[in-house]
PDB file of C-alpha atoms in Angstrom:
ATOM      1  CA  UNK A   1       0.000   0.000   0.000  1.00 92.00           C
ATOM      2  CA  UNK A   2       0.957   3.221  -1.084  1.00 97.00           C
ATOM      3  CA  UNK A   3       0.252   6.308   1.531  1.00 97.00           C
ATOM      4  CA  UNK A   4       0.820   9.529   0.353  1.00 98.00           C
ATOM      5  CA  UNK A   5       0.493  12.583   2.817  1.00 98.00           C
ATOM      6  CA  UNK A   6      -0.307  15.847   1.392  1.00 98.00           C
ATOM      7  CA  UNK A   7      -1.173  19.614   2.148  1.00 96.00           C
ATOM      8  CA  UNK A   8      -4.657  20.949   0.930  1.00 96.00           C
ATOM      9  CA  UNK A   9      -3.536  23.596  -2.356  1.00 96.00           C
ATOM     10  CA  UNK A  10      -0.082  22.190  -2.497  1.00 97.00           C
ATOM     11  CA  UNK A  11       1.007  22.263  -5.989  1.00 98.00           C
ATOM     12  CA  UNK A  12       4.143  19.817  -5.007  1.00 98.00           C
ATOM     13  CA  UNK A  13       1.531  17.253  -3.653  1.00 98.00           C
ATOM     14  CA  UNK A  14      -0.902  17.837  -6.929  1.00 98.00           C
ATOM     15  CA  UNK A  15       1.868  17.143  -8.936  1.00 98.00           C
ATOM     16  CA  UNK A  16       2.608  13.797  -7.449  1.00 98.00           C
ATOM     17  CA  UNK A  17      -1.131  12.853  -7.368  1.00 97.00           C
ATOM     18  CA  UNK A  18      -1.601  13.650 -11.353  1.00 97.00           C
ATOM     19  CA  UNK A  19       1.276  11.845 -12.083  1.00 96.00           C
ATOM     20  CA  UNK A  20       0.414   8.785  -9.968  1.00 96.00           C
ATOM     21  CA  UNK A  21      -3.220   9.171 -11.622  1.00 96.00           C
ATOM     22  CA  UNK A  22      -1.276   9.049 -15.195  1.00 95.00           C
ATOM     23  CA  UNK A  23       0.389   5.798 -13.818  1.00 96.00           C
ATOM     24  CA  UNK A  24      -2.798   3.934 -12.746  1.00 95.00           C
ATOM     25  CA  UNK A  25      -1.640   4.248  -8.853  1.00 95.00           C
ATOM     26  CA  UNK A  26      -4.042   4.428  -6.196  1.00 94.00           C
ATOM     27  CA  UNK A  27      -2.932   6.220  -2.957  1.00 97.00           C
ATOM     28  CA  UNK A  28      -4.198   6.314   0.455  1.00 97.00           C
ATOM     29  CA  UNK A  29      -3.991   9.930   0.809  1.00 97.00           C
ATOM     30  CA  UNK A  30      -3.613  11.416   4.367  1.00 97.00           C
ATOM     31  CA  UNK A  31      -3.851  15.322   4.642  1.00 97.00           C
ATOM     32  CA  UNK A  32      -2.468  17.176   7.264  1.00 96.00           C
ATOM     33  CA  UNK A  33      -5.173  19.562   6.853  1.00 94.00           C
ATOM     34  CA  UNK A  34      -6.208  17.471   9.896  1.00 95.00           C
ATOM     35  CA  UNK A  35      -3.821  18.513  13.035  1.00 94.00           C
ATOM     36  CA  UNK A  36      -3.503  14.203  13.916  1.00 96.00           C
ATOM     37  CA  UNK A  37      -2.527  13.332  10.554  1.00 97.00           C
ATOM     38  CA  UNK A  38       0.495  16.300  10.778  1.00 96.00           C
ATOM     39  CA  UNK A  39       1.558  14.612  14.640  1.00 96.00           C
ATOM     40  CA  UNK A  40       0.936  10.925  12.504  1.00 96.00           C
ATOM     41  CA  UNK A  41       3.524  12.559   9.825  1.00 97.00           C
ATOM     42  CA  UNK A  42       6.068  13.508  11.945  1.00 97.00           C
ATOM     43  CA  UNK A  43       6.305  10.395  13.800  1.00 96.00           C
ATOM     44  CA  UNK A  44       6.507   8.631  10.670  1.00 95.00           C
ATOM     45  CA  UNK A  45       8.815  10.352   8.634  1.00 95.00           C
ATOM     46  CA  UNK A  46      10.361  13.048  11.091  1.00 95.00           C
ATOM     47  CA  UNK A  47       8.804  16.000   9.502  1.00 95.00           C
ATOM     48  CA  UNK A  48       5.833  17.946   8.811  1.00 95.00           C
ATOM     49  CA  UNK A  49       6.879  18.356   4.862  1.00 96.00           C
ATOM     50  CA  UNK A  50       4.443  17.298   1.980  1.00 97.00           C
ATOM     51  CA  UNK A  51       4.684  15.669   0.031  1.00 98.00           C
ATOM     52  CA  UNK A  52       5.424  12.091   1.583  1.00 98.00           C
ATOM     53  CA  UNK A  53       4.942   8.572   0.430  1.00 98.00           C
ATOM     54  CA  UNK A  54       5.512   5.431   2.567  1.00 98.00           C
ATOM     55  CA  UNK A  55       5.195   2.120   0.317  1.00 97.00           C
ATOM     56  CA  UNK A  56       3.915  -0.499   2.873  1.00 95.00           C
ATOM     57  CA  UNK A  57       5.503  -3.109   0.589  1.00 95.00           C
ATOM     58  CA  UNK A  58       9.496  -1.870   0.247  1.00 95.00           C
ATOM     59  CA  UNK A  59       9.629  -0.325   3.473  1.00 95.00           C
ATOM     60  CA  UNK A  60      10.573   2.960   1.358  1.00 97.00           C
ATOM     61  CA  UNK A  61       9.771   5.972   2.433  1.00 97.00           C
ATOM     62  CA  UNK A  62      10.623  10.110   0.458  1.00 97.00           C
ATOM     63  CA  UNK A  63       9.884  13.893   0.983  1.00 97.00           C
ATOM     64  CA  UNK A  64       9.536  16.039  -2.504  1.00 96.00           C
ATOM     65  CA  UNK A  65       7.547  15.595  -5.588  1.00 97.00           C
ATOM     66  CA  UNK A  66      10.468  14.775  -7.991  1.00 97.00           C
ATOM     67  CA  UNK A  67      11.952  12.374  -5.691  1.00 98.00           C
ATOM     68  CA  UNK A  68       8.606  10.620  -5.194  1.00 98.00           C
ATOM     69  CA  UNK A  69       7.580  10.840  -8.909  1.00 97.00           C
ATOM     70  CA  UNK A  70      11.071   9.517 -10.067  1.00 98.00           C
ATOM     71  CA  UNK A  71      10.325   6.315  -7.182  1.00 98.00           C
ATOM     72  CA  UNK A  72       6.897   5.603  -8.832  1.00 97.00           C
ATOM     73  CA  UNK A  73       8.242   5.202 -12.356  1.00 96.00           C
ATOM     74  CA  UNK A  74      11.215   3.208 -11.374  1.00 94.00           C
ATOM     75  CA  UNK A  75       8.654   0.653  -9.186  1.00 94.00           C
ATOM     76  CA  UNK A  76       5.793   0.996 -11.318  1.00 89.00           C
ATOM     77  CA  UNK A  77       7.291   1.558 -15.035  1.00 80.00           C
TER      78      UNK A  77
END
């Protein structure tokens, strides 16, 4: 499972989401416009920066939109 935090109006995070859309990838989103998911984000990844994307299956986890974009087409090409 894919889990993908994001920021309501971030363009960074609606990048990643169109281009996972363009790659047939489902997310579970998680936005820290709710104040437990941004506590939930920084004990997962150390942070409070969106974009973020865990993959429940590799155990990887990556801030930024290029990073994350250049992850899903290298796992999902």
């Amino acid at each position: 499972m894919l889990t993908l935090y994001t920021k309501p109006g971030c363009p960074f995070c609606a990048k990643v989401l169109e281009e996972g859309a363009f790659l047939g990838i489902t997310f579970d989103e998680r936005s820290v416009g709710d104040p437990a998911v941004v506590e939930e984000l920084i004990e997962r990844g150390g942070k409070a920066q969106t974009p973020f994307l865990i993959d429940g299956e590799t155990g990887v986890s990556l801030y930024g939109s290029d990073q994350v974009i250049a992850y899903l087409h290298e796992r999902f090409k």
